[in-house]
CSV table of C-alpha atoms in Angstrom, one decimal:
chain,number,residue,atom,x,y,z
A,42,UNK,CA,0.0,0.0,0.1
A,43,UNK,CA,2.7,2.4,0.9
A,44,UNK,CA,4.8,1.5,-2.0
A,45,UNK,CA,1.6,1.9,-4.2
A,46,UNK,CA,1.2,5.8,-2.6
A,47,UNK,CA,5.1,6.3,-3.1
A,48,UNK,CA,4.9,5.1,-6.7
A,49,UNK,CA,2.0,7.2,-7.4
A,50,UNK,CA,3.4,10.3,-5.8
A,51,UNK,CA,6.7,10.0,-8.0
A,52,UNK,CA,4.7,9.4,-11.2
A,53,UNK,CA,2.7,12.4,-10.2
A,54,UNK,CA,6.0,14.5,-9.8
A,55,UNK,CA,7.3,13.1,-12.9
A,56,UNK,CA,4.0,14.2,-14.7
A,57,UNK,CA,4.3,17.6,-13.4
A,58,UNK,CA,8.2,18.1,-13.9
A,59,UNK,CA,7.4,16.8,-17.9
A,60,UNK,CA,4.6,19.1,-17.9
A,61,UNK,CA,6.6,21.9,-16.9
A,62,UNK,CA,9.6,20.9,-19.0
A,63,UNK,CA,7.2,20.6,-22.0
A,64,UNK,CA,5.7,24.2,-21.2
A,65,UNK,CA,9.4,25.7,-21.1
A,66,UNK,CA,10.3,24.3,-23.8
A,67,UNK,CA,7.2,24.4,-26.2
A,68,UNK,CA,8.8,26.2,-28.6
A,69,UNK,CA,11.7,23.6,-29.2
A,70,UNK,CA,8.8,21.1,-29.2
A,71,UNK,CA,6.8,23.0,-32.0
A,72,UNK,CA,9.9,23.7,-34.1
A,73,UNK,CA,10.7,19.6,-33.7
A,74,UNK,CA,7.3,18.8,-35.0
A,75,UNK,CA,7.4,21.3,-37.9
A,76,UNK,CA,10.8,20.2,-39.1
A,77,UNK,CA,10.7,16.7,-38.5
A,78,UNK,CA,9.7,15.8,-42.3
A,79,UNK,CA,11.0,19.2,-43.6
A,80,UNK,CA,13.4,19.1,-46.5
A,81,UNK,CA,14.5,22.5,-47.9
A,82,UNK,CA,14.9,22.7,-51.4
A,83,UNK,CA,18.3,23.0,-53.0
A,84,UNK,CA,17.7,26.4,-53.4
A,85,UNK,CA,16.6,27.4,-50.2
A,86,UNK,CA,19.3,25.3,-48.5
A,87,UNK,CA,22.3,26.9,-50.6
A,88,UNK,CA,20.5,30.4,-49.6
A,89,UNK,CA,20.9,29.2,-45.9
A,90,UNK,CA,24.5,28.3,-46.3
A,91,UNK,CA,25.5,31.7,-48.3
A,92,UNK,CA,23.5,33.6,-45.7
A,93,UNK,CA,26.1,32.0,-43.0
A,94,UNK,CA,23.5,30.8,-40.9
A,95,UNK,CA,24.6,28.4,-38.2
A,96,UNK,CA,22.6,25.8,-36.8
A,97,UNK,CA,20.1,28.1,-34.4
A,98,UNK,CA,19.7,30.4,-37.7
A,99,UNK,CA,19.2,28.0,-40.1
A,100,UNK,CA,16.4,25.8,-37.8
A,101,UNK,CA,14.5,29.5,-37.5
A,102,UNK,CA,14.8,30.2,-41.2
A,103,UNK,CA,13.7,26.6,-42.1
A,104,UNK,CA,10.8,26.6,-39.5
A,105,UNK,CA,9.4,29.3,-41.3
A,106,UNK,CA,9.3,27.5,-44.3
A,107,UNK,CA,11.0,29.9,-46.7
A,108,UNK,CA,10.0,30.1,-50.6
A,109,UNK,CA,11.9,31.8,-53.1
A,110,UNK,CA,9.1,34.0,-55.3
A,111,UNK,CA,8.9,35.7,-58.8
A,112,UNK,CA,7.9,39.3,-58.9
A,113,UNK,CA,4.2,38.0,-59.4
A,114,UNK,CA,3.9,35.5,-56.7
A,115,UNK,CA,5.8,37.7,-54.3
A,116,UNK,CA,3.4,40.3,-54.8
A,117,UNK,CA,0.6,38.0,-54.0
A,118,UNK,CA,1.9,37.2,-50.7
A,119,UNK,CA,3.8,40.2,-49.8
A,120,UNK,CA,2.2,42.9,-51.6
A,121,UNK,CA,4.1,46.6,-51.5
A,122,UNK,CA,2.4,49.8,-51.2
A,123,UNK,CA,5.4,51.3,-49.5
A,124,UNK,CA,7.5,53.8,-51.1
A,125,UNK,CA,10.5,51.5,-50.1
A,126,UNK,CA,11.5,48.7,-52.4
A,127,UNK,CA,10.7,45.5,-50.4
A,128,UNK,CA,12.7,42.3,-51.2
A,129,UNK,CA,11.4,40.0,-48.4
A,130,UNK,CA,8.7,39.5,-45.8
A,131,UNK,CA,8.2,37.6,-42.7
A,132,UNK,CA,4.5,36.4,-41.8
A,133,UNK,CA,4.8,36.4,-37.9
A,134,UNK,CA,5.0,32.9,-36.6
A,135,UNK,CA,4.3,31.6,-40.0
A,136,UNK,CA,6.2,31.9,-43.3
A,137,UNK,CA,9.5,33.8,-44.8
A,138,UNK,CA,9.6,35.1,-48.5
A,139,UNK,CA,12.3,36.2,-50.5
A,140,UNK,CA,12.0,37.7,-53.7
A,141,UNK,CA,14.1,35.7,-56.3
A,142,UNK,CA,16.5,38.7,-57.9
A,143,UNK,CA,17.7,37.6,-61.2
A,144,UNK,CA,20.2,40.1,-62.4
A,145,UNK,CA,23.9,38.8,-61.6
A,146,UNK,CA,25.0,42.0,-60.9
A,147,UNK,CA,22.9,42.0,-57.7
A,148,UNK,CA,24.4,38.7,-56.4
A,149,UNK,CA,24.2,38.7,-52.5
A,150,UNK,CA,21.1,40.1,-52.1
A,151,UNK,CA,18.7,37.4,-51.7
A,152,UNK,CA,21.0,36.1,-49.1
A,153,UNK,CA,21.0,39.5,-47.3
A,154,UNK,CA,17.1,39.4,-47.6
A,155,UNK,CA,17.3,35.6,-46.1
A,156,UNK,CA,19.0,36.7,-43.1
A,157,UNK,CA,16.9,39.7,-42.5
A,158,UNK,CA,13.7,38.1,-42.5
A,159,UNK,CA,14.9,35.2,-40.4
A,160,UNK,CA,16.4,38.0,-37.7
A,161,UNK,CA,12.4,39.5,-37.6
A,162,UNK,CA,11.6,36.1,-36.6
A,163,UNK,CA,14.4,35.9,-34.0
A,164,UNK,CA,13.6,39.3,-32.6
A,165,UNK,CA,9.7,38.1,-32.2
A,166,UNK,CA,10.9,35.3,-30.1
A,167,UNK,CA,12.9,37.1,-27.4
A,168,UNK,CA,11.5,37.0,-24.0
A,169,UNK,CA,10.5,40.3,-22.6
A,170,UNK,CA,13.7,41.0,-20.7
A,171,UNK,CA,15.7,40.1,-23.7
A,172,UNK,CA,13.9,41.9,-26.0
A,173,UNK,CA,14.2,45.1,-23.9
A,174,UNK,CA,17.9,44.7,-23.6
A,175,UNK,CA,18.6,44.2,-27.1
A,176,UNK,CA,16.2,46.9,-28.3
A,177,UNK,CA,18.2,49.3,-25.7
A,178,UNK,CA,21.5,48.2,-27.4
A,179,UNK,CA,20.1,48.6,-30.9
A,180,UNK,CA,19.1,52.1,-30.2
A,181,UNK,CA,22.0,52.9,-28.8
A,182,UNK,CA,24.2,51.7,-31.6
A,183,UNK,CA,22.2,53.7,-34.2
A,184,UNK,CA,22.4,56.9,-32.7
A,185,UNK,CA,26.1,56.8,-33.5
A,186,UNK,CA,25.6,55.6,-37.1
A,187,UNK,CA,26.1,58.2,-39.7
A,188,UNK,CA,25.5,56.1,-43.0
A,189,UNK,CA,22.8,58.6,-44.4
A,190,UNK,CA,21.0,55.7,-46.5
A,191,UNK,CA,20.3,53.5,-43.1
A,192,UNK,CA,19.2,56.9,-41.5
A,193,UNK,CA,16.7,57.7,-44.3
A,194,UNK,CA,15.6,53.9,-44.1
A,195,UNK,CA,15.0,54.0,-40.5
A,196,UNK,CA,13.2,57.0,-40.8
A,197,UNK,CA,10.8,56.0,-43.3
A,198,UNK,CA,10.0,53.0,-41.0
A,199,UNK,CA,9.7,55.8,-38.3
A,200,UNK,CA,7.1,57.5,-40.2
A,201,UNK,CA,4.8,54.9,-41.1
A,202,UNK,CA,4.8,53.1,-37.5
A,203,UNK,CA,7.1,54.0,-34.8
A,204,UNK,CA,6.7,50.5,-33.2
A,205,UNK,CA,8.2,48.5,-35.8
A,206,UNK,CA,11.8,50.5,-35.7
A,207,UNK,CA,13.1,48.2,-32.7
A,208,UNK,CA,12.3,45.1,-34.9
A,209,UNK,CA,13.9,46.7,-38.2
A,210,UNK,CA,17.0,48.0,-36.4
A,211,UNK,CA,17.4,44.4,-35.5
A,212,UNK,CA,17.4,43.1,-38.8
A,213,UNK,CA,19.1,45.9,-40.8
A,214,UNK,CA,22.1,46.7,-38.5
A,215,UNK,CA,22.3,42.6,-37.9
A,216,UNK,CA,23.0,42.3,-41.6
A,217,UNK,CA,24.4,45.8,-42.9
A,218,UNK,CA,26.5,47.5,-40.5
A,219,UNK,CA,30.0,46.2,-40.2
A,220,UNK,CA,31.0,47.4,-36.9
A,221,UNK,CA,28.9,46.7,-33.7
A,222,UNK,CA,29.5,46.7,-29.9
A,223,UNK,CA,31.1,43.6,-28.7
A,224,UNK,CA,27.7,42.9,-26.9
A,225,UNK,CA,25.6,43.2,-29.9
A,226,UNK,CA,28.2,41.2,-32.0
A,227,UNK,CA,28.1,38.1,-29.3
A,228,UNK,CA,24.6,38.5,-29.6
A,229,UNK,CA,24.2,38.0,-33.5
A,230,UNK,CA,26.7,35.0,-33.2
A,231,UNK,CA,23.7,32.7,-31.9
A,232,UNK,CA,22.3,33.0,-35.5
A,233,UNK,CA,25.5,33.4,-37.7
A,234,UNK,CA,28.4,31.4,-38.5
A,235,UNK,CA,30.3,34.6,-39.8
A,236,UNK,CA,27.9,37.8,-39.9
A,237,UNK,CA,30.5,39.9,-41.4
A,238,UNK,CA,30.3,37.7,-44.6
A,239,UNK,CA,26.6,38.9,-44.6
A,240,UNK,CA,27.6,42.4,-44.5
A,241,UNK,CA,29.8,42.0,-47.0
A,242,UNK,CA,27.2,40.9,-49.6
A,243,UNK,CA,25.0,44.0,-48.6
A,244,UNK,CA,27.9,46.3,-49.1
A,245,UNK,CA,28.8,44.6,-52.4
A,246,UNK,CA,25.2,44.7,-54.0
A,247,UNK,CA,24.8,48.4,-52.4
A,248,UNK,CA,27.8,49.4,-54.1
A,249,UNK,CA,26.1,48.8,-57.7
A,250,UNK,CA,24.0,51.3,-57.0
A,251,UNK,CA,26.1,54.0,-55.3
A,252,UNK,CA,29.1,53.2,-57.4
A,253,UNK,CA,26.7,54.4,-60.3
A,254,UNK,CA,25.1,57.3,-58.5
A,255,UNK,CA,28.7,58.7,-57.7
A,256,UNK,CA,29.3,58.2,-61.2
A,257,UNK,CA,26.3,60.2,-62.6
A,258,UNK,CA,26.9,62.9,-60.2
A,259,UNK,CA,30.6,63.1,-61.3
A,260,UNK,CA,29.2,63.2,-65.0
A,261,UNK,CA,26.5,65.9,-64.4
A,262,UNK,CA,29.1,68.1,-62.5
A,263,UNK,CA,31.2,67.9,-65.7
A,264,UNK,CA,28.1,68.3,-67.8
A,265,UNK,CA,27.4,71.5,-65.8
A,266,UNK,CA,30.8,72.8,-66.5
A,267,UNK,CA,30.9,72.3,-69.9
A,268,UNK,CA,27.7,73.4,-70.6
A,269,UNK,CA,28.7,76.8,-68.8
A,270,UNK,CA,31.7,77.0,-71.1
A,271,UNK,CA,29.8,76.1,-74.2
A,272,UNK,CA,27.2,79.3,-73.2
A,273,UNK,CA,30.4,81.5,-72.8
A,274,UNK,CA,32.3,80.3,-76.1
A,275,UNK,CA,29.0,80.6,-77.8
A,276,UNK,CA,28.2,84.4,-76.5
A,277,UNK,CA,31.9,85.2,-77.6
A,278,UNK,CA,31.2,83.9,-81.1
A,279,UNK,CA,28.4,85.8,-81.3
A,280,UNK,CA,30.1,88.9,-80.5
A,281,UNK,CA,33.1,88.0,-82.6
A,282,UNK,CA,30.3,87.4,-85.5
A,283,UNK,CA,28.7,90.8,-85.0
A,284,UNK,CA,32.4,92.4,-85.0
A,285,UNK,CA,33.1,90.6,-88.6
A,286,UNK,CA,29.8,91.9,-90.0
A,287,UNK,CA,30.5,95.2,-88.8
A,288,UNK,CA,34.2,95.2,-90.2
A,289,UNK,CA,32.7,93.5,-93.9
A,290,UNK,CA,30.9,96.2,-93.9
A,291,UNK,CA,33.9,99.0,-93.2
A,292,UNK,CA,36.1,97.1,-95.4
A,293,UNK,CA,33.4,97.2,-98.5
A,294,UNK,CA,33.4,100.5,-98.1
A,295,UNK,CA,37.2,100.9,-98.7
A,296,UNK,CA,37.0,99.3,-102.0
A,297,UNK,CA,37.3,102.7,-103.5
A,298,UNK,CA,40.8,103.3,-102.2
A,299,UNK,CA,42.9,100.3,-103.1
A,300,UNK,CA,45.6,101.1,-100.2
A,301,UNK,CA,43.7,101.0,-97.6
A,302,UNK,CA,41.5,98.4,-98.6
A,303,UNK,CA,44.4,96.2,-99.1
A,304,UNK,CA,45.8,97.2,-95.5
A,305,UNK,CA,42.7,96.4,-93.8
A,306,UNK,CA,42.7,92.9,-95.6
A,307,UNK,CA,45.1,91.0,-93.5
A,308,UNK,CA,43.2,92.5,-90.1
A,309,UNK,CA,39.8,91.2,-91.2
A,310,UNK,CA,41.1,87.7,-92.6
A,311,UNK,CA,43.0,87.3,-89.0
A,312,UNK,CA,39.7,88.3,-87.5
A,313,UNK,CA,37.8,85.3,-89.9
A,314,UNK,CA,40.7,83.1,-88.6
A,315,UNK,CA,40.0,83.9,-84.8
A,316,UNK,CA,36.4,83.4,-85.7
A,317,UNK,CA,36.8,80.0,-87.4
A,318,UNK,CA,39.3,79.0,-84.4
A,319,UNK,CA,36.5,79.6,-82.0
A,320,UNK,CA,33.8,78.3,-83.9
A,321,UNK,CA,35.9,74.9,-83.9
A,322,UNK,CA,36.5,75.1,-80.3
A,323,UNK,CA,32.7,75.4,-79.6
A,324,UNK,CA,32.1,72.2,-81.9
A,325,UNK,CA,34.9,70.4,-80.1
A,326,UNK,CA,33.1,71.4,-76.7
A,327,UNK,CA,29.7,70.3,-77.9
A,328,UNK,CA,31.0,66.8,-79.4
A,329,UNK,CA,32.3,66.3,-75.8
A,330,UNK,CA,29.2,67.7,-74.2
A,331,UNK,CA,27.1,65.0,-76.2
A,332,UNK,CA,29.5,61.9,-75.6
A,333,UNK,CA,29.7,62.7,-71.7
A,334,UNK,CA,25.8,62.7,-71.9
A,335,UNK,CA,25.7,59.2,-74.1
A,336,UNK,CA,28.1,57.8,-71.2
A,337,UNK,CA,25.9,59.4,-68.3
A,338,UNK,CA,22.9,58.3,-69.6
A,339,UNK,CA,24.4,54.6,-70.3
A,340,UNK,CA,25.2,54.4,-66.6
A,341,UNK,CA,21.6,56.0,-65.8
A,342,UNK,CA,20.2,53.1,-67.7
A,343,UNK,CA,22.0,50.8,-66.0
A,344,UNK,CA,21.0,52.1,-62.6
A,345,UNK,CA,17.9,52.0,-63.6
A,346,UNK,CA,17.9,48.2,-64.6
A,347,UNK,CA,19.2,47.7,-61.3
A,348,UNK,CA,16.3,49.3,-59.9
A,349,UNK,CA,13.8,47.1,-62.0
A,350,UNK,CA,15.6,44.1,-61.3
A,351,UNK,CA,14.5,44.6,-57.3
A,352,UNK,CA,11.4,46.6,-57.5
A,353,UNK,CA,8.4,44.4,-56.1
A,354,UNK,CA,6.2,47.2,-56.4
A,355,UNK,CA,2.8,46.9,-57.8
A,356,UNK,CA,2.6,50.4,-59.2
A,357,UNK,CA,5.4,52.8,-60.0
A,358,UNK,CA,5.3,55.5,-57.3
């Protein structure tokens, strides 16, 4: 009888302990159930590897059944009526979608997007105290960021919905900011084998845009200078043309006096030669201007192609 009571008591304790453990580790159990028969596609597996996700980061990525989608399908599940371009979306506790970018010049963008969306899921799973700690670290770090592009990106989120800023900072700083405080770097190491390799990919594809923007700005500067020179040269030529017309009129009036006429001819011819020289210089400047315009427009076309390659918006804004 006593043995039965002891056994019953132990069994109750075991059941209680199991229940507590199940509650504490319920998310791990849910993840295990979700992944027990899961097999990522080769493309998704390559994406996780290229994004340098460690086992925990990969598990978090896979448990949200990630998909690479073309533009039409991406718009259907993620939508995008924002002013900014969206390359991925995280459906809370459900799915991760990544836009399939086909332009070879933008290699790395899918990997960065995959890591970005995985970090959204990671942020959602933080405990209250840990989320508060990380949010403070992120805010303090961002306060010292002088990257204009990142500042504009976060400002756009803050304008639409300030409540999402901590979550967005968590993904953006984790995948795009090279230098992080030691405490944050250690935090992100629980998801990445090599976080900096993701940052390098972000920097590489961003450089495809920024380098072309810089080239266009330089072309515009040179074109503005040339335009000013052309305008000045054209004004001088117009003045020379008026002076030549007057000189020709005076020369014609001297035809009755051969000596005076002959003395004036060399002066007139010298003015004609100077006019022609100035005209040739003007033509050279115009040719140079047109060449620069063509080169500038070629770079602008490349930039437009890159934007179109990642633009998932249904309408052009």
